[in-house]
Short mmCIF file of C-alpha atoms in Angstrom, two decimals:
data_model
loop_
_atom_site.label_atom_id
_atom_site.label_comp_id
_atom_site.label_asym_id
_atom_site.label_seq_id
_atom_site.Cartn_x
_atom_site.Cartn_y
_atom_site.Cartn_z
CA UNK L 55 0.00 0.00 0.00
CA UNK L 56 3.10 2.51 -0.60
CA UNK L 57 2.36 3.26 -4.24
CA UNK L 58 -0.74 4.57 -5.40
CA UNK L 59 -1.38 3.65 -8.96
CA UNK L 60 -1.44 7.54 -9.52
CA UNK L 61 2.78 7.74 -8.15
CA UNK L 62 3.20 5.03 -10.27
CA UNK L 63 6.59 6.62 -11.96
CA UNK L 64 7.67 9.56 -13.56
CA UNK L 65 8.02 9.46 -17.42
CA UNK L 66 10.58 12.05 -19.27
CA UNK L 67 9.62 15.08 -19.69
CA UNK L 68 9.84 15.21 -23.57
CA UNK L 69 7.01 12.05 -23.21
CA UNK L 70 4.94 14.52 -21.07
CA UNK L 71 5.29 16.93 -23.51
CA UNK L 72 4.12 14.71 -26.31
CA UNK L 73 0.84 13.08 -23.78
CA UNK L 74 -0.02 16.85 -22.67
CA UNK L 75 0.25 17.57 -26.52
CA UNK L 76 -1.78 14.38 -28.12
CA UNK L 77 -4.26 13.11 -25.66
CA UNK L 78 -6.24 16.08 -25.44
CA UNK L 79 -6.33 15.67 -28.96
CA UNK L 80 -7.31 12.15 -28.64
CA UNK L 81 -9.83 12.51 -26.47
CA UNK L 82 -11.30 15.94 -28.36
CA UNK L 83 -11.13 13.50 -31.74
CA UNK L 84 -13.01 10.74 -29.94
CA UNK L 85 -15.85 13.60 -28.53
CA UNK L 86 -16.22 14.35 -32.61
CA UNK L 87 -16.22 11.23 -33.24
CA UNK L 88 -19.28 10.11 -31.25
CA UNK L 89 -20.89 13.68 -31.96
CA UNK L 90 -20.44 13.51 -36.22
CA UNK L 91 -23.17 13.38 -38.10
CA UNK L 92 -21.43 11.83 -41.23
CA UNK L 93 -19.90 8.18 -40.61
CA UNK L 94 -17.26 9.97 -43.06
CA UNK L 95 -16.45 12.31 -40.55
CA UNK L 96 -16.18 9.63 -37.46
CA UNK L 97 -13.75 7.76 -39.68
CA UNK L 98 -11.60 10.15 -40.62
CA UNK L 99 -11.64 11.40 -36.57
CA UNK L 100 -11.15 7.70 -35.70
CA UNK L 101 -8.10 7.38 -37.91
CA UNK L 102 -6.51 10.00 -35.92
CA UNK L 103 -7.00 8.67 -32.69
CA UNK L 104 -5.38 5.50 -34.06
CA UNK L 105 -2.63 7.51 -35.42
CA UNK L 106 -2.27 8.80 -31.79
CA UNK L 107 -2.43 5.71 -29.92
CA UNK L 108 -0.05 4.29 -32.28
CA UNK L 109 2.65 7.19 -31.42
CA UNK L 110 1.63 6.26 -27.18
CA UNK L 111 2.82 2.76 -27.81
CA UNK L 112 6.08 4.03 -29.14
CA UNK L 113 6.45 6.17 -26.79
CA UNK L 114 5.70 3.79 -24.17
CA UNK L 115 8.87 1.15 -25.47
CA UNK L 116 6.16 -0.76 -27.79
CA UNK L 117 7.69 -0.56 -31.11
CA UNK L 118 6.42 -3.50 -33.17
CA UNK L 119 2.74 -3.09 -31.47
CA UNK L 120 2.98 0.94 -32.61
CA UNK L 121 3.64 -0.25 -36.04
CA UNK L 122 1.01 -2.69 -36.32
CA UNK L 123 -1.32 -0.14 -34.86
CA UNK L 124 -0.28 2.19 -37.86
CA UNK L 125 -0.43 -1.21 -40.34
CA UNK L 126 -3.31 -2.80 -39.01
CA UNK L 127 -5.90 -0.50 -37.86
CA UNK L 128 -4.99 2.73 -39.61
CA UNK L 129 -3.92 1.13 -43.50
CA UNK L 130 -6.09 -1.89 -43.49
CA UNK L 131 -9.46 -2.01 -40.91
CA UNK L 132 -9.84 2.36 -41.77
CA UNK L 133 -9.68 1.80 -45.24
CA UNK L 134 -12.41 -1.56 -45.27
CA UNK L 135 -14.79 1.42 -42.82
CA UNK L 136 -14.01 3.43 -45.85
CA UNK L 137 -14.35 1.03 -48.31
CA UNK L 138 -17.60 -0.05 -47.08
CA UNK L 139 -19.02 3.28 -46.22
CA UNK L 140 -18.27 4.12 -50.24
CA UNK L 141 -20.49 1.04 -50.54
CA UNK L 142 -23.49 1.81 -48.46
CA UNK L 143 -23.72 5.28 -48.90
CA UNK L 144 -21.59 8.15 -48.08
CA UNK L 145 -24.62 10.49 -48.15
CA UNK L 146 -26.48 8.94 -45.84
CA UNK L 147 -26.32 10.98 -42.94
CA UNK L 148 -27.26 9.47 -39.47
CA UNK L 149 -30.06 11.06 -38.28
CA UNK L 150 -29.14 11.69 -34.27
CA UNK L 151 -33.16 11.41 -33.92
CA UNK L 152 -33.79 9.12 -30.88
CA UNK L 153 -36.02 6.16 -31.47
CA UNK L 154 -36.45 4.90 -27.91
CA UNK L 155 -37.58 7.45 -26.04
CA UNK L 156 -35.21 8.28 -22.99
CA UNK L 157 -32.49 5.92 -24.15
CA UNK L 158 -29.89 8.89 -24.31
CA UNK L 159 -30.19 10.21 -21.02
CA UNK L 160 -30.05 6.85 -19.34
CA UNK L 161 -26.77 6.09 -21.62
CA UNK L 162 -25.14 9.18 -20.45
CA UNK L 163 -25.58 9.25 -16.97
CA UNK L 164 -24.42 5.32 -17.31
CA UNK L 165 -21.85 6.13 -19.16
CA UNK L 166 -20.13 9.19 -16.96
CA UNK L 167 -20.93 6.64 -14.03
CA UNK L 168 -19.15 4.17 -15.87
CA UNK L 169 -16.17 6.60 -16.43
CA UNK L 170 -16.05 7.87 -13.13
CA UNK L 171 -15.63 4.78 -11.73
CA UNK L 172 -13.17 4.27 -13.83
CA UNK L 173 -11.10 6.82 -13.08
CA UNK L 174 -11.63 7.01 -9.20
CA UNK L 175 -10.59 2.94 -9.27
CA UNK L 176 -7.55 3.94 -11.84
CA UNK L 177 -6.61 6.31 -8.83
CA UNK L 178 -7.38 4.71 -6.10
CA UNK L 179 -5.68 1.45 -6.84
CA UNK L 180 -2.17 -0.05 -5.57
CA UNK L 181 0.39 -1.74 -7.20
CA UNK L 182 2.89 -2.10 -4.74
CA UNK L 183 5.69 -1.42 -6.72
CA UNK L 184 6.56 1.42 -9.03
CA UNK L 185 7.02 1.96 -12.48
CA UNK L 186 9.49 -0.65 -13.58
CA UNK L 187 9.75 0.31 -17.38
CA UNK L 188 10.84 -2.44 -19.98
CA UNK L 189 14.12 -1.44 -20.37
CA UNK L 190 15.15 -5.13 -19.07
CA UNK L 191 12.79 -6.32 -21.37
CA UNK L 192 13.47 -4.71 -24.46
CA UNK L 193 17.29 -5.23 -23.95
CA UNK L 194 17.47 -7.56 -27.17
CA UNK L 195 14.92 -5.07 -28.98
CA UNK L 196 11.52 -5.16 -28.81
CA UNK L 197 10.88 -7.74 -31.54
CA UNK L 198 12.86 -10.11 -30.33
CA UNK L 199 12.11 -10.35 -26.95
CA UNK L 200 7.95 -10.41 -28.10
CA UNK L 201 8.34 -13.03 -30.48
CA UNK L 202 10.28 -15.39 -27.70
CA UNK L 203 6.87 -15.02 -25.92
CA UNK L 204 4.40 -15.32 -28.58
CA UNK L 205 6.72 -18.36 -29.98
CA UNK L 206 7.10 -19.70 -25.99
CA UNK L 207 4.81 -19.24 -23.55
CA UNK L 208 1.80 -17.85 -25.89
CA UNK L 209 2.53 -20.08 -28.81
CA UNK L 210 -1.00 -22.05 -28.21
CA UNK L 211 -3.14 -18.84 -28.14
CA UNK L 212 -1.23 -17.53 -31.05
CA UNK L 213 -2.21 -20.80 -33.05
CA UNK L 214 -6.07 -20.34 -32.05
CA UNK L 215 -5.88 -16.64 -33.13
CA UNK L 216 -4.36 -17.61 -36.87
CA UNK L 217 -7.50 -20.06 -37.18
CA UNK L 218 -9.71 -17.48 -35.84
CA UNK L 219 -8.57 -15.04 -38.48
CA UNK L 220 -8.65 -18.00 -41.03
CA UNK L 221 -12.21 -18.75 -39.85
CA UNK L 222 -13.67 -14.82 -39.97
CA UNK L 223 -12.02 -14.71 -43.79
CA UNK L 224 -13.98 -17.57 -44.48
CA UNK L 225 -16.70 -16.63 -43.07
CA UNK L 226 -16.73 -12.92 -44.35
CA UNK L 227 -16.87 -14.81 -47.69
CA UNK L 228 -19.70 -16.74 -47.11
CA UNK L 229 -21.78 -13.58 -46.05
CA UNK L 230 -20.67 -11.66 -49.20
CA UNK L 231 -21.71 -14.14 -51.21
CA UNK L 232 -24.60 -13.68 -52.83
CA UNK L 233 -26.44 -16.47 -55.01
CA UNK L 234 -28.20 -15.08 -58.50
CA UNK L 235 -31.75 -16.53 -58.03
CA UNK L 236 -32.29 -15.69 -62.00
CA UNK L 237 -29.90 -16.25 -64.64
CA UNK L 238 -27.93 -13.58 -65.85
CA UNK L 239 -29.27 -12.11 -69.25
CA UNK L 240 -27.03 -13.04 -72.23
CA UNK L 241 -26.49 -10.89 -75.31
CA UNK L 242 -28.61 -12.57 -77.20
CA UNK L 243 -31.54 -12.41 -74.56
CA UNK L 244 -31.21 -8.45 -74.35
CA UNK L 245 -31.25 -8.20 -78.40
CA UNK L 246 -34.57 -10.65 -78.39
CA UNK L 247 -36.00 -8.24 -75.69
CA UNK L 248 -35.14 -5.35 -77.74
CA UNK L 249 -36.91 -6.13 -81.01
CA UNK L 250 -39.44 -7.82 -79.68
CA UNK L 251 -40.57 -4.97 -76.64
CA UNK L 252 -43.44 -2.48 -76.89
CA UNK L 253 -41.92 -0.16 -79.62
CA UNK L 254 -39.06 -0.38 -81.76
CA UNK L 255 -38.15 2.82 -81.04
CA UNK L 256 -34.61 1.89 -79.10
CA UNK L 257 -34.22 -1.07 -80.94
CA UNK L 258 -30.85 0.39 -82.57
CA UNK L 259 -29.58 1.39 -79.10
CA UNK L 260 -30.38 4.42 -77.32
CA UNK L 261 -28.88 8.00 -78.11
CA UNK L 262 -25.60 8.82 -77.48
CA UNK L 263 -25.18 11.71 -75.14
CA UNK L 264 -23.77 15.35 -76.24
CA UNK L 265 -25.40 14.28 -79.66
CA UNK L 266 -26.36 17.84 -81.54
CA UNK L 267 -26.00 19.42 -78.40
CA UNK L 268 -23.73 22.41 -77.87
CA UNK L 269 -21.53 20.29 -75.88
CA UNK L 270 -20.00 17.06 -76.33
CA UNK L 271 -19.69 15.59 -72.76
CA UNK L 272 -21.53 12.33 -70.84
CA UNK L 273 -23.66 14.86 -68.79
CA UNK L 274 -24.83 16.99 -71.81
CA UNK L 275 -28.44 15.86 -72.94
CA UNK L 276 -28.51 14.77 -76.67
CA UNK L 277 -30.57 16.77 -78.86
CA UNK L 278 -33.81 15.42 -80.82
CA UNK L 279 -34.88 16.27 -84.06
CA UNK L 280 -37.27 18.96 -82.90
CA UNK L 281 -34.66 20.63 -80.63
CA UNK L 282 -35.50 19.21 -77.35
CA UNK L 283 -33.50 17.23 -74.99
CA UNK L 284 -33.94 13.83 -74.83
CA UNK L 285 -33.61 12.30 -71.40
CA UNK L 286 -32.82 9.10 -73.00
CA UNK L 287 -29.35 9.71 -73.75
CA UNK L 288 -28.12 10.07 -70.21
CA UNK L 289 -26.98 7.68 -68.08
CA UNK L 290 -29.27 6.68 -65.52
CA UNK L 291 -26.78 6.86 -62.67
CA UNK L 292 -25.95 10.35 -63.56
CA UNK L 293 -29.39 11.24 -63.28
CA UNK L 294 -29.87 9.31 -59.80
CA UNK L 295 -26.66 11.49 -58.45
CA UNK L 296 -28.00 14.59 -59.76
CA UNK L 297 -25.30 15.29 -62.16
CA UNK L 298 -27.06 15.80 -65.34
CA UNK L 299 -26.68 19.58 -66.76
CA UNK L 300 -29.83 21.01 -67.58
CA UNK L 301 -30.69 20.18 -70.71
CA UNK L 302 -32.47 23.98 -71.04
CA UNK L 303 -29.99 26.34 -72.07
CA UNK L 304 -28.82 23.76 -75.05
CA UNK L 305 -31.94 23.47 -76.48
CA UNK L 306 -32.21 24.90 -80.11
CA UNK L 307 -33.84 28.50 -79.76
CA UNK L 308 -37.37 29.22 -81.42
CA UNK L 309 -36.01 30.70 -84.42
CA UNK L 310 -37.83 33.94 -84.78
CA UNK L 311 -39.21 35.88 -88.22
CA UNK L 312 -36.60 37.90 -89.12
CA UNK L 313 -33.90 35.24 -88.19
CA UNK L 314 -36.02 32.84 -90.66
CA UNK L 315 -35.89 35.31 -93.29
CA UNK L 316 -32.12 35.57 -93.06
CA UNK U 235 3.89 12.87 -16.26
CA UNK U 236 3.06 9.64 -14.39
CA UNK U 237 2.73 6.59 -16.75
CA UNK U 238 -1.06 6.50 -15.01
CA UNK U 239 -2.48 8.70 -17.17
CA UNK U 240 -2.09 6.66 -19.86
CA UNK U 241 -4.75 4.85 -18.18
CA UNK U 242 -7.18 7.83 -17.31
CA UNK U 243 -6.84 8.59 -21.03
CA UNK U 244 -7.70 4.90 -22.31
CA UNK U 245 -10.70 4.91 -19.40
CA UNK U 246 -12.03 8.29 -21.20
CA UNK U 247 -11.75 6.56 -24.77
CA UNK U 248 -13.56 3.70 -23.38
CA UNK U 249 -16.44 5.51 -21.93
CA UNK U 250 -16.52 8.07 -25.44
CA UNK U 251 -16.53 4.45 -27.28
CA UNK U 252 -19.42 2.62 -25.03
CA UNK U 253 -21.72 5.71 -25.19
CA UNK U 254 -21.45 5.69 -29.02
CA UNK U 255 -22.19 2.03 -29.22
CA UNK U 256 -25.44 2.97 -27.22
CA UNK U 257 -26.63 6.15 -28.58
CA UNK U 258 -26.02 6.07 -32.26
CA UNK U 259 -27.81 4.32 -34.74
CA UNK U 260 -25.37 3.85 -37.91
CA UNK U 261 -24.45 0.37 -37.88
CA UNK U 262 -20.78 1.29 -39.53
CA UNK U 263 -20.62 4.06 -36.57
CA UNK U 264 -21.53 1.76 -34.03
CA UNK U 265 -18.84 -0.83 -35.25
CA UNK U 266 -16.42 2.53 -35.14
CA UNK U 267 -17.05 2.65 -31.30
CA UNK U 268 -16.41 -0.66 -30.84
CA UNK U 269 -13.10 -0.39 -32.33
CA UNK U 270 -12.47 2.72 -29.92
CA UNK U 271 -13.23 0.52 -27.19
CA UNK U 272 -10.89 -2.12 -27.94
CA UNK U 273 -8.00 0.43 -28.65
CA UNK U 274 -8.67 1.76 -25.61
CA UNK U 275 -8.01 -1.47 -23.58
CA UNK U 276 -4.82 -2.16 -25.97
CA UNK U 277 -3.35 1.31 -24.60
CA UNK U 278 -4.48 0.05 -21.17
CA UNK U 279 -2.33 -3.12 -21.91
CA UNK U 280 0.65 -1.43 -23.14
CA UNK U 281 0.78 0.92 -20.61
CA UNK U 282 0.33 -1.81 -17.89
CA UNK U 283 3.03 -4.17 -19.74
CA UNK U 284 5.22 -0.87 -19.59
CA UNK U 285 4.61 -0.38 -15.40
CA UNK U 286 5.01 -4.16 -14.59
CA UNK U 287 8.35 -4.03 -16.72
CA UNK U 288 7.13 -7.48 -18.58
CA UNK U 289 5.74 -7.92 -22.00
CA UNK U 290 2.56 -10.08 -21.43
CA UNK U 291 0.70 -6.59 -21.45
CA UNK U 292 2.13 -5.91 -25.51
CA UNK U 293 1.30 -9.82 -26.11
CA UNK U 294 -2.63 -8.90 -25.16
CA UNK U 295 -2.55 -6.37 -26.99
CA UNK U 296 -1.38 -8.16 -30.35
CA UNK U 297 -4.18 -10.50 -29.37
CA UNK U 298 -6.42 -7.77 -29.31
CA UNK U 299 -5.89 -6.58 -32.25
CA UNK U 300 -5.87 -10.01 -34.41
CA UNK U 301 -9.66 -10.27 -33.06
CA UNK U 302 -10.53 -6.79 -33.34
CA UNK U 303 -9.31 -7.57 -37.28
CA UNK U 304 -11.83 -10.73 -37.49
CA UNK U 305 -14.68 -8.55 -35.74
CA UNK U 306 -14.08 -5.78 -38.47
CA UNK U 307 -13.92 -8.75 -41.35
CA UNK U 308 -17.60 -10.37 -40.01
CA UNK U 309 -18.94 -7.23 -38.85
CA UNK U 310 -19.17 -5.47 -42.65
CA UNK U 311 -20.02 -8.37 -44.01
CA UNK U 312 -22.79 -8.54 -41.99
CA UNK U 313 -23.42 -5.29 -42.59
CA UNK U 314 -23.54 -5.27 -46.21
CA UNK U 315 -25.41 -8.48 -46.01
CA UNK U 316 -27.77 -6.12 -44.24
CA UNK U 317 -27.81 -2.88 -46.38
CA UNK U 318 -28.44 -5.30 -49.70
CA UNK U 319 -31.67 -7.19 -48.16
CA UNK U 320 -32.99 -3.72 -46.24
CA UNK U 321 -31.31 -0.88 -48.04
CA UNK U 322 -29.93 0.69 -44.80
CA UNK U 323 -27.45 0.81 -42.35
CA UNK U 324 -29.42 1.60 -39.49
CA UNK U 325 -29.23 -0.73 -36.38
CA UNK U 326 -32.84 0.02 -35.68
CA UNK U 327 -34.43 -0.41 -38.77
CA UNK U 328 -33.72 -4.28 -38.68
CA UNK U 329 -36.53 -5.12 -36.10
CA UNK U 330 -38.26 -7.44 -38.17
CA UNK U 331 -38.52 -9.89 -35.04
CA UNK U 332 -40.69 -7.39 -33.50
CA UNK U 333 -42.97 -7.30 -36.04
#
């Protein structure tokens, strides 16, 4: 009972300076994190935090983990958020609505219980020794000395993690799997469907877009015949994302008397 | 600096992270928090491994992250297998047990 966990040892002072400097930030990052209303947002913030925890563990005589952090979480797990937030929707905002009434109250005043806790325990506790520091440890380097344990000691759990991994890979293939309950429509299907539809109208394919038009681009209604736009021409995803130009100011203009008498 | 507030910091990244997992309703924000949460206990590892002057702590902590790597893997792949069925990403909208 000399020690309090709170006197547990002194770092350097250049470390202090970093901590004072980053875990503010940290812990401002998380706050926008939790308070974003675009998932976008949250990832980005949550990258950073990462980033920062990643510089603690180097800080703190954890090389190889710091690394990994950087590797793992920051390159590969950020990017799949990313990836799959590209996938689902990056304009879907979260609406910060509450659906069960009174949930948010109740999971703040658990949560700064929780945390208080937390931090009274963190300085309440005893350790009974002080900060040793892993300069003994780390006296072969830091890699070497971890893989002697994960190779002696933890060599077992490290086996049941690889076929945990090798299991969630399998598994994350199974989910993404999806089965084509019709067949896919060959060329020759489409064509048939084409000639044989309601109207031959698009049987030669539809227009091309920019056609006529006064400018030649993928966004650029084609022009008809009569001078009007044809919505046709445009790619439907174009349309859905709201990228079409208006079609209006390409349009022919009326041509008036004295123009038609030139 | 004491090392210990390492530890406050990782106990106020918990908390952040387990209020998020309550209160918000994006299932890719949700799984964000989650993640918080589990760096927040490898920083608690690390730190301890670094006070106790052994590396057990940074041998957790590699643990932790190989699972919190499957739990990403599963998780959006669950959650896409969600979004394609229901066209959303909301944890709330799939209540169709309640129904």
């Amino acid at each position: 009972m000399i020690n309090l966990a709170i006197e547990v040892g002194k770092t350097s002072t250049p470390e202090a300076v970093l901590f004072w400097f980053l875990a503010p930030l940290a812990v401002i990052a998380a706050l926008g994190m939790l308070l974003s209303k675009k998932a976008v947002h949250s990832a980005i913030l949550l990258a950073w935090i990462m980033i920062t925890l990643a510089i603690f563990y180097i800080a703190q005589d954890a090389v190889f983990l710091g690394i990994v952090q950087i590797v793992v979480y920051t390159g590969a797990v950020m990017m799949l958020f990313l990836f799959i937030l590209m996938l689902v929707g990056v304009d879907s905002a979260d609406s910060l609505k509450e659906t069960i009434p009174g949930l948010r109250p109740i999971a703040i005043t658990a949560a700064i219980g929780f945390g208080g806790l937390m931090l009274s325990l963190l300085g309440r506790a005893t350790l009974g020794h002080g900060m040793v520091g892993l300069a003994d440890a780390n006296a072969e380097g830091n890699v070497p000395a971890l893989s002697q344990l994960l190779f002696s000691r933890y060599v077992w759990p490290f086996e049941v993690v690889s076929a945990l991994l090798i299991t969630a890979a399998l598994g994350a293939m199974v989910l993404a799997h999806n089965h084509r309950l019709i067949a896919r429509p060959t060329q020759r299907d489409l064509s048939i469907a084409r000639f044989r539809g309601e109207s031959l109208a698009n049987a030669a394919g539809l227009p091309n877009p920019g056609v006529y038009a006064l400018h030649n681009a993928v966004d650029v209604p084609a022009l008809l015949p009569d001078g009007t736009a044809s919505e046709a021409s445009v790619s439907a995803m174009l349309k859905a994302r709201g990228d079409v130009i208006d079609s209006k100011p390409f349009q022919l203009i009326e041509l008036t008397d004295e123009e038609g008498e030139k | 600096m004491n090392a210990a507030n390492y530890l406050y910091v990782s106990a106020l990244l918990f908390t952040i992270g387990a209020i998020g997992v309550v209160v918000r309703r994006n299932a890719i924000v949700v799984f964000m928090c989650v993640e918080l949460m589990l760096n927040a206990a490898n920083l608690a590892f690390v730190t301890f491994a670094r006070i106790n002057g052994n590396l057990d702590g940074q041998v957790m902590a590699f643990f932790t992250m190989v699972v919190a790597a499957c739990e990403v893997v599963v998780g959006l792949a669950i959650i896409v297998t969600i979004y394609r069925s229901r066209r959303s990403a909301s944890v709330d909208d799939a209540s169709l047990l309640k129904r």
